[in-house]
Coordinates of C-alpha atoms in Angstrom, one line a residue:
X1 CA 24.0 14.6 -9.4
X2 CA 22.6 17.9 -8.1
X3 CA 24.7 19.7 -5.5
X4 CA 23.7 20.9 -2.0
X5 CA 22.1 24.4 -1.9
X6 CA 21.8 27.1 0.7
X7 CA 18.8 27.3 3.1
X8 CA 17.3 30.2 1.2
X9 CA 17.7 28.7 -2.3
X10 CA 16.7 25.3 -1.0
X11 CA 13.5 26.7 0.6
X12 CA 12.6 28.6 -2.6
X13 CA 13.3 25.6 -4.7
X14 CA 11.4 23.1 -2.6
X15 CA 8.4 25.5 -2.1
X16 CA 8.1 26.1 -5.8
X17 CA 8.3 22.5 -6.6
X18 CA 6.0 21.5 -3.7
X19 CA 3.4 23.8 -5.1
X20 CA 3.7 22.1 -8.4
X21 CA 3.4 18.8 -6.6
X22 CA 0.3 20.1 -4.7
X23 CA -1.3 21.4 -7.9
X24 CA -1.5 17.8 -9.0
X25 CA -3.3 16.9 -5.8
X26 CA -5.6 19.9 -6.1
X27 CA -6.5 19.1 -9.7
X28 CA -7.1 15.5 -8.7
X29 CA -9.4 16.5 -5.8
X30 CA -11.4 18.9 -8.1
X31 CA -11.8 16.2 -10.8
X32 CA -12.8 13.5 -8.3
X33 CA -15.2 15.9 -6.5
X34 CA -17.0 16.3 -9.8
X35 CA -17.0 12.6 -10.8
X36 CA -17.7 11.1 -7.3
X37 CA -20.1 12.0 -4.5
X38 CA -19.4 12.7 -0.7
X39 CA -20.4 9.1 0.1
X40 CA -17.5 7.8 -2.1
X41 CA -15.0 10.0 -0.4
X42 CA -16.4 8.9 3.0
X43 CA -15.6 5.2 2.3
X44 CA -12.0 5.9 1.3
X45 CA -11.6 8.4 4.1
X46 CA -12.7 5.9 6.7
X47 CA -10.4 3.2 5.4
X48 CA -7.5 5.7 5.1
X49 CA -7.9 6.6 8.8
X50 CA -7.4 3.0 9.8
X51 CA -4.5 2.5 7.5
X52 CA -2.8 5.7 8.7
X53 CA -3.4 4.8 12.4
X54 CA -1.8 1.3 12.1
X55 CA 1.0 2.8 9.9
X56 CA 1.9 5.4 12.5
X57 CA 1.6 2.9 15.4
X58 CA 4.5 1.0 14.0
X59 CA 6.4 3.9 12.5
X60 CA 9.7 4.4 14.3
X61 CA 10.8 7.5 12.2
X62 CA 13.9 5.9 10.8
X63 CA 14.3 8.5 8.1
X64 CA 14.5 11.3 10.8
X65 CA 17.0 9.2 12.7
X66 CA 19.2 9.0 9.6
X67 CA 19.0 12.7 8.9
X68 CA 19.8 13.6 12.5
X69 CA 22.8 11.3 12.6
X70 CA 25.7 13.1 10.8
X71 CA 27.9 10.0 10.9
X72 CA 25.4 7.4 9.6
X73 CA 27.1 4.4 7.9
X74 CA 25.8 1.8 5.4
X75 CA 25.0 -0.4 8.4
X76 CA 22.6 2.3 9.7
X77 CA 20.9 2.5 6.4
X78 CA 20.5 -1.3 6.1
X79 CA 19.1 -1.4 9.6
X80 CA 16.7 1.5 9.0
X81 CA 15.5 -0.2 5.8
X82 CA 14.9 -3.5 7.6
X83 CA 13.0 -1.8 10.4
X84 CA 10.8 0.1 8.0
X85 CA 10.0 -3.0 6.0
X86 CA 9.1 -4.9 9.2
X87 CA 7.0 -1.9 10.3
X88 CA 4.9 -1.9 7.1
X89 CA 4.5 -5.6 7.1
X90 CA 3.3 -5.6 10.6
X91 CA 0.8 -2.8 9.9
X92 CA -0.4 -4.7 6.8
X93 CA -1.2 -7.8 8.8
X94 CA -2.9 -5.7 11.5
X95 CA -5.1 -4.0 9.0
X96 CA -6.3 -7.4 7.6
X97 CA -7.2 -8.6 11.0
X98 CA -9.0 -5.4 12.1
X99 CA -10.9 -4.7 8.8
X100 CA -14.2 -6.3 10.0
X101 CA -14.1 -4.4 13.2
X102 CA -13.5 -1.1 11.3
X103 CA -16.5 -1.9 9.1
X104 CA -18.7 -2.3 12.2
X105 CA -17.4 0.9 13.9
X106 CA -18.1 3.0 10.8
X107 CA -21.3 1.2 10.0
X108 CA -20.4 0.5 6.4
X109 CA -19.4 -2.9 5.1
X110 CA -17.7 -1.4 2.1
X111 CA -14.8 -0.3 4.3
X112 CA -13.8 -4.0 4.8
X113 CA -12.7 -4.9 1.2
X114 CA -11.1 -1.5 0.7
X115 CA -9.0 -2.0 3.8
X116 CA -8.0 -5.5 2.6
X117 CA -6.7 -4.1 -0.7
X118 CA -5.1 -1.1 0.8
X119 CA -3.1 -3.3 3.2
X120 CA -1.1 -4.6 0.3
X121 CA 0.0 -1.1 -0.6
X122 CA 1.9 -0.8 2.7
X123 CA 4.1 -3.8 2.0
X124 CA 4.9 -2.3 -1.4
X125 CA 5.8 1.0 0.3
X126 CA 8.1 -0.8 2.7
X127 CA 10.3 -1.9 -0.1
X128 CA 11.3 1.6 -1.1
X129 CA 15.0 2.4 -1.3
X130 CA 16.1 4.0 2.0
X131 CA 18.9 5.8 0.1
X132 CA 16.5 8.5 -1.1
X133 CA 16.5 9.9 2.4
X134 CA 19.9 11.3 1.5
X135 CA 18.3 13.7 -1.0
X136 CA 16.8 15.6 2.0
X137 CA 19.8 15.0 4.3
X138 CA 22.3 16.3 1.8
X139 CA 19.9 19.1 0.7
X140 CA 19.8 17.9 -2.9
X141 CA 16.2 19.1 -3.2
X142 CA 16.0 18.9 -7.0
X143 CA 16.3 15.1 -6.7
X144 CA 14.0 15.1 -3.7
X145 CA 11.3 16.8 -5.8
X146 CA 11.8 14.6 -8.8
X147 CA 11.3 11.5 -6.7
X148 CA 8.2 12.8 -4.9
X149 CA 6.7 14.3 -8.1
X150 CA 7.0 11.1 -10.1
X151 CA 5.2 9.2 -7.4
X152 CA 2.4 11.7 -7.1
X153 CA 2.0 12.2 -10.9
X154 CA 1.7 8.5 -11.5
X155 CA -0.9 8.1 -8.7
X156 CA -2.8 11.0 -10.1
X157 CA -2.9 9.6 -13.6
X158 CA -4.0 6.2 -12.5
X159 CA -6.7 7.6 -10.1
X160 CA -8.2 10.0 -12.6
X161 CA -8.2 7.6 -15.5
X162 CA -9.9 4.9 -13.4
X163 CA -12.4 7.4 -11.9
X164 CA -13.5 8.4 -15.4
X165 CA -13.9 4.7 -16.4
X166 CA -15.3 3.3 -13.2
X167 CA -17.0 6.3 -11.5
X168 CA -16.2 4.5 -8.2
X169 CA -14.2 5.0 -5.0
X170 CA -12.1 2.0 -6.1
X171 CA -10.2 4.4 -8.4
X172 CA -8.8 6.2 -5.4
X173 CA -7.6 2.9 -3.9
X174 CA -6.0 1.7 -7.1
X175 CA -4.3 5.1 -7.6
X176 CA -2.8 5.1 -4.2
X177 CA -1.3 1.6 -4.6
X178 CA -0.1 2.4 -8.2
X179 CA 1.7 5.5 -7.0
X180 CA 3.5 3.5 -4.3
X181 CA 4.6 0.8 -6.8
X182 CA 6.0 3.5 -9.1
X183 CA 7.7 5.1 -6.1
X184 CA 9.6 1.8 -5.3
X185 CA 10.8 1.4 -8.9
X186 CA 11.9 5.0 -9.2
X187 CA 13.7 5.0 -5.8
X188 CA 16.1 2.3 -7.0
X189 CA 16.6 3.9 -10.3
X190 CA 17.4 7.3 -8.8
X191 CA 19.7 6.2 -6.0
X192 CA 22.5 3.6 -6.2
X193 CA 22.2 2.3 -2.7
X194 CA 21.1 -1.3 -2.4
X195 CA 20.0 -1.9 1.2
X196 CA 20.2 -5.4 2.7
X197 CA 18.6 -7.1 5.7
X198 CA 20.4 -6.1 8.9
X199 CA 19.7 -5.1 12.5
X200 CA 23.4 -4.3 13.3
X201 CA 22.6 -0.7 14.4
X202 CA 19.2 -1.3 15.9
X203 CA 20.3 0.1 19.3
X204 CA 21.5 3.4 18.0
X205 CA 18.5 4.0 15.7
X206 CA 16.0 2.9 18.3
X207 CA 17.5 5.2 20.9
X208 CA 16.4 8.2 18.7
X209 CA 13.4 6.6 17.0
X210 CA 11.6 5.3 20.1
X211 CA 10.6 8.9 21.0
X212 CA 9.9 9.7 17.3
X213 CA 7.4 6.8 17.5
X214 CA 5.7 8.2 20.5
X215 CA 5.7 11.7 18.9
X216 CA 4.4 10.4 15.6
X217 CA 1.6 8.5 17.2
X218 CA 0.6 11.6 19.2
X219 CA 0.7 13.8 16.1
X220 CA -1.3 11.4 14.0
X221 CA -4.0 11.0 16.6
X222 CA -4.1 14.8 17.0
X223 CA -4.6 15.2 13.3
X224 CA -7.1 12.3 12.9
X225 CA -9.0 11.6 16.1
X226 CA -11.5 14.3 15.2
X227 CA -12.1 12.5 11.9
X228 CA -12.5 9.2 13.6
X229 CA -15.1 10.7 15.9
X230 CA -17.0 12.3 13.0
X231 CA -16.9 9.0 11.1
X232 CA -18.3 7.1 14.1
X233 CA -21.0 9.6 15.0
X234 CA -22.2 10.7 11.6
X235 CA -23.1 9.3 8.2
X236 CA -20.7 8.2 5.5
X237 CA -21.7 11.2 3.4
X238 CA -21.0 13.6 6.3
X239 CA -17.7 11.9 6.8
X240 CA -16.9 12.5 3.1
X241 CA -17.8 16.2 3.4
X242 CA -15.8 16.6 6.6
X243 CA -12.8 14.7 5.2
X244 CA -12.7 16.7 2.0
X245 CA -13.0 19.9 4.0
X246 CA -10.1 18.8 6.2
X247 CA -8.0 18.1 3.1
X248 CA -8.8 21.5 1.6
X249 CA -8.3 23.3 4.9
X250 CA -4.8 22.1 5.5
X251 CA -3.6 23.0 2.0
X252 CA -2.6 26.6 2.6
X253 CA -0.6 25.9 5.8
X254 CA 0.9 22.5 5.1
X255 CA 1.8 23.1 1.5
X256 CA 3.8 26.2 2.4
X257 CA 5.3 24.9 5.6
X258 CA 6.0 21.2 4.8
X259 CA 8.6 22.1 2.1
X260 CA 10.2 24.7 4.4
X261 CA 10.6 22.1 7.1
X262 CA 12.3 19.7 4.7
X263 CA 14.9 22.4 4.3
X264 CA 15.0 23.7 7.8
X265 CA 15.4 20.4 9.7
X266 CA 18.9 19.7 8.3
X267 CA 19.8 23.4 8.5
X268 CA 18.8 23.4 12.3
X269 CA 20.9 20.3 12.8
X270 CA 24.0 22.1 11.2
X271 CA 23.5 25.2 13.3
X272 CA 22.8 23.6 16.7
X273 CA 26.4 24.2 17.9
X274 CA 26.1 27.9 17.3
X275 CA 23.4 29.4 19.6
X276 CA 23.4 32.8 18.0
X277 CA 23.0 31.5 14.5
X278 CA 20.3 29.0 15.6
X279 CA 18.4 31.7 17.3
X280 CA 18.6 34.0 14.2
X281 CA 17.5 31.1 11.9
X282 CA 14.6 30.1 14.1
X283 CA 13.2 33.7 14.3
X284 CA 13.6 34.2 10.6
X285 CA 12.0 30.8 9.8
X286 CA 9.1 31.5 12.2
X287 CA 8.6 35.0 10.8
X288 CA 8.6 33.9 7.1
X289 CA 6.2 31.0 7.9
X290 CA 3.8 33.3 9.8
X291 CA 4.0 36.0 7.2
X292 CA 2.9 33.6 4.4
X293 CA 0.8 30.9 6.2
X294 CA -1.4 33.2 8.3
X295 CA -3.0 35.1 5.4
X296 CA -3.2 31.9 3.3
X297 CA -5.2 30.1 6.0
X298 CA -7.3 33.0 7.1
X299 CA -7.9 34.0 3.5
X300 CA -9.3 30.6 2.6
X301 CA -11.6 30.7 5.5
X302 CA -12.9 34.1 4.4
X303 CA -13.8 32.9 0.9
X304 CA -14.8 29.3 1.8
X305 CA -18.4 29.6 0.5
X306 CA -17.4 30.9 -2.9
X307 CA -14.5 28.6 -3.2
X308 CA -16.7 25.5 -2.5
X309 CA -19.2 26.6 -5.1
X310 CA -16.6 27.4 -7.8
X311 CA -14.2 24.5 -7.2
X312 CA -16.3 21.7 -5.9
X313 CA -19.9 22.4 -6.8
X314 CA -23.2 22.8 -4.9
X315 CA -23.3 19.1 -3.7
X316 CA -20.3 20.0 -1.4
X317 CA -21.8 23.1 0.3
X318 CA -22.1 21.2 3.6
X319 CA -18.3 21.3 3.7
X320 CA -18.2 25.1 3.9
X321 CA -18.6 25.5 7.7
X322 CA -16.0 22.8 8.3
X323 CA -13.5 24.6 6.1
X324 CA -14.0 27.9 7.8
X325 CA -13.0 26.4 11.2
X326 CA -10.4 23.8 10.1
X327 CA -8.4 26.4 8.2
X328 CA -7.7 28.2 11.4
X329 CA -7.0 24.9 13.2
X330 CA -4.4 24.0 10.6
X331 CA -2.9 27.5 10.8
X332 CA -1.5 26.8 14.3
X333 CA 0.5 23.7 13.3
X334 CA 2.1 25.7 10.5
X335 CA 3.5 28.0 13.2
X336 CA 4.4 25.4 15.7
X337 CA 6.3 23.3 13.2
X338 CA 9.4 25.5 13.6
X339 CA 9.7 25.0 17.3
X340 CA 9.0 21.2 16.8
X341 CA 11.8 20.8 14.3
X342 CA 14.2 22.9 16.5
X343 CA 13.6 20.6 19.4
X344 CA 14.1 17.6 17.2
X345 CA 17.3 18.9 15.8
X346 CA 18.6 19.5 19.3
X347 CA 17.7 15.9 20.3
X348 CA 14.7 16.9 22.5
X349 CA 12.4 14.4 20.8
X350 CA 10.9 13.5 24.2
X351 CA 9.7 17.1 24.7
X352 CA 8.0 17.0 21.3
X353 CA 6.3 13.8 22.2
X354 CA 5.1 15.2 25.5
X355 CA 3.6 18.3 23.8
X356 CA 1.8 16.2 21.2
X357 CA 0.3 13.9 23.8
X358 CA -0.8 16.8 26.0
X359 CA -2.7 18.2 23.0
X360 CA -4.3 14.8 22.4
X361 CA -5.4 14.4 26.0
X362 CA -6.9 17.9 26.0
X363 CA -8.9 17.2 22.9
X364 CA -10.1 13.7 23.9
X365 CA -11.1 15.0 27.4
X366 CA -13.4 17.6 25.9
X367 CA -14.7 15.8 22.8
X368 CA -15.2 12.4 24.4
X369 CA -15.6 12.9 28.1
X370 CA -17.1 16.4 28.5
X371 CA -19.1 16.5 25.2
X372 CA -19.7 12.9 24.2
X373 CA -22.5 13.8 21.8
X374 CA -20.7 16.6 20.0
X375 CA -21.5 16.8 16.3
X376 CA -19.0 17.4 13.4
X377 CA -19.1 21.2 13.7
X378 CA -18.5 21.1 17.4
X379 CA -15.7 18.6 17.0
X380 CA -14.0 21.0 14.6
X381 CA -14.4 23.8 17.1
X382 CA -12.9 21.7 19.9
X383 CA -9.9 20.9 17.7
X384 CA -9.3 24.6 17.1
X385 CA -9.3 25.4 20.8
X386 CA -6.9 22.6 21.7
X387 CA -4.3 23.5 19.0
X388 CA -4.3 27.1 20.2
X389 CA -3.4 25.9 23.7
X390 CA -0.6 23.8 22.1
X391 CA 0.8 26.8 20.3
X392 CA 1.3 28.6 23.6
X393 CA 2.9 25.5 25.2
X394 CA 5.4 25.0 22.4
X395 CA 6.5 28.6 22.3
X396 CA 7.0 28.4 26.1
X397 CA 9.2 25.3 25.6
X398 CA 11.1 27.0 22.9
X399 CA 11.9 30.0 25.1
X400 CA 13.0 27.7 27.9
X401 CA 15.2 25.6 25.6
X402 CA 17.1 28.2 23.6
X403 CA 19.2 30.4 25.9
X404 CA 19.0 33.4 23.5
X405 CA 15.3 33.2 22.7
X406 CA 13.0 35.9 24.2
X407 CA 9.2 36.2 24.3
X408 CA 9.4 39.7 22.9
X409 CA 11.3 38.3 19.8
X410 CA 8.7 35.6 19.3
X411 CA 5.7 38.0 19.6
X412 CA 7.5 40.5 17.4
X413 CA 7.6 38.2 14.4
X414 CA 3.9 37.1 14.9
X415 CA 2.3 40.5 15.6
X416 CA 2.3 42.0 12.1
X417 CA 1.0 38.9 10.3
X418 CA -1.8 38.5 12.8
X419 CA -2.7 42.2 12.6
X420 CA -2.6 42.0 8.8
X421 CA -4.9 38.9 8.8
X422 CA -7.5 40.9 10.9
X423 CA -7.4 43.7 8.3
X424 CA -7.9 41.0 5.6
X425 CA -11.0 39.6 7.2
X426 CA -12.5 43.1 7.9
X427 CA -11.9 44.2 4.3
X428 CA -13.5 41.0 2.9
X429 CA -16.5 41.3 5.2
X430 CA -17.0 44.9 4.3
X431 CA -17.1 44.4 0.6
X432 CA -19.1 41.1 0.8
X433 CA -22.5 43.0 0.7
X434 CA -21.4 45.1 -2.3
X435 CA -20.5 42.2 -4.5
X436 CA -22.8 40.5 -7.1
X437 CA -24.2 37.0 -6.3
X438 CA -22.1 35.4 -9.0
X439 CA -19.7 33.2 -7.0
X440 CA -16.9 33.5 -9.6
X441 CA -16.9 37.3 -9.6
X442 CA -17.3 37.4 -5.8
X443 CA -14.4 34.9 -5.3
X444 CA -11.9 36.8 -7.4
X445 CA -12.9 40.2 -5.9
X446 CA -12.6 38.9 -2.3
X447 CA -9.2 37.3 -3.0
X448 CA -7.8 40.5 -4.6
X449 CA -9.2 42.9 -1.9
X450 CA -8.1 40.6 0.9
X451 CA -4.6 40.3 -0.5
X452 CA -4.3 44.0 -0.9
X453 CA -5.5 44.7 2.6
X454 CA -3.1 42.2 4.1
X455 CA 0.0 43.4 2.2
X456 CA -0.7 47.1 2.8
X457 CA -1.4 46.7 6.5
X458 CA 1.7 44.5 7.1
X459 CA 4.0 46.9 5.2
X460 CA 2.5 49.9 7.0
X461 CA 3.1 48.3 10.4
X462 CA 6.6 47.2 9.5
X463 CA 7.4 50.8 8.3
X464 CA 5.9 52.3 11.5
X465 CA 8.0 49.9 13.6
X466 CA 11.2 51.3 12.1
X467 CA 11.7 48.6 9.4
X468 CA 13.3 46.0 11.7
X469 CA 15.4 43.1 10.4
X470 CA 13.2 40.1 10.0
X471 CA 10.9 38.3 7.6
X472 CA 9.7 41.4 5.8
X473 CA 13.2 42.7 5.2
X474 CA 14.4 39.2 4.2
X475 CA 11.6 38.8 1.6
X476 CA 12.1 42.3 0.3
X477 CA 15.8 41.6 -0.2
X478 CA 15.0 38.4 -2.1
X479 CA 12.6 40.3 -4.3
X480 CA 15.2 42.9 -5.1
X481 CA 17.8 40.2 -5.9
X482 CA 15.3 38.6 -8.3
X483 CA 14.6 42.0 -9.9
X484 CA 18.3 42.7 -10.4
X485 CA 18.9 39.2 -11.8
X486 CA 16.1 39.8 -14.4
X487 CA 17.5 43.1 -15.4
X488 CA 20.9 41.5 -16.0
X489 CA 19.4 38.8 -18.2
X490 CA 17.1 41.2 -20.2

C-alpha cells in the first residue's frame, strides 16, 4: 500500500502521471481523427452532451462529500455508494426516455440508438467501488493513478481496435462502455472495501452534497451549453469540428490543473484552520498554475493552424478558428479552479454554486436572448467573454473570504505570466512571415521561439521585481533539488 505524500511531491507525481494518462487520450484522438470524419465525431458528441447533462443533473457529488468529511465512517461510504448507484440508474432511465427528443433536436436519427446504448454504461459506472475515493482523500496518488490509468488504457485499446475494424462512430461508444466495465472490476480488486446498500447517513451527506449538485449542474451547463447551441444551430459535421476543437482546446489547461486540484483539495482542507498557511498555499498554487497554464493555453492558440494540419489533417481545418478562441476560454477556468477549491474546502459550496450559475445566466442571456442567431464562432467568443467576467467575480469572492488575502498579492502572481504570454504571442507573430510554408517546420519553430520568449520574459520580470518569493522561486528550488539529486546518483 502506497503511503501519503507531501503536496509538492503529490502534485509532481499526479501531474506526471496525468500527462501519461492524457497522452493516451491524445493518441486516441489523433488516430480516430484519421480513421473517422467530423460527421462521426458529431454524432457521438451530440449523444455525449445528453448523457453528461442527465448525469450531472442527478450527481450529488458524494465523492467530494467524503473527502471533505475527515470523520467519515463505513456508514458514510455505504450511503454514498447507494446514492451514486441510484443517481446513475435514474440518469440511465431518463436517457432512454429522452433519446427520441434528442434525435429531433439535433436533427439526426443516429443519435437515438447511440444514446440507448450509452445509457447502459451509466449503470455499469454506478457499481464502481466507492472505496477508491480514499486514494485521493489519503493522498495515495500512485494508487489513484493506477486506477484511472487502467480504465483509460482499456477504453483506448477497445476504441482504437474497433475503429480500425469498423471505421464507425460505434467504436467510440463501445470503448467508453468497455472502459467503465474494466473500471468497476479493477476498483474492487484495488480496494478491499465492499459497500452495501444503506441510507443511514443520507442527511449528513446531503447537507454538503445538495450544493455540490447545484454547483455541478451550473459548471456542466457552463462547459456544455455552448456545444448544445452549436449542435442545434449547425450541421452534424460542424458539431464534430467544434467538439473536437473544444476537446483539444481544454487539454493544456485542464491536463495541468486537474491533477493539481486532486492534490490541493485535500491539502486545503487540512490547512483551513491555519489562515496564514492557507493564504500562502493558495497564492503558491495560483502562481504555479498561472505560470504553467497561461503559456500552454496561449501557445496552443498561437500555433493552432499548424497543429491542426500536422496532428489532425486538412479535413479538420475548420476547427482552427474554434481552437484559437476556446483555448483562451479554457485558460480562465484553469486559474479560477484554485479559488473554487478553496471555497469548497472551507465549506462555502453555496458561493461556488452562485458564481457558476451567474456565469451561466450571463452566457445564456447573450447567446440566446440577445444573439439568438449567433453561429458557432460567435458562440465561442461569447463564452470567452463570460468566463473573463467570472474570473473577476471569483477573485473578488476569494479576497472577501480569506482574511489575509489582498488584491495586490493576487495580481502579483498573475502579472508576470500574463506579460510573458503577450511576449510569446508577439514573438510567434513576428517570425510567422519568415518561416517556410511546411507546417511541420513552422510548428516546431513557433513552439521553440514562443517558449524561449515566454521563459526569458518571465525570468527577466521576476529578476527586475527583486526575485520575490512565489511560483518562480518555488519552481527554481525544485529544479535545483532535482539537479542535486541527479548529481548524487551519478
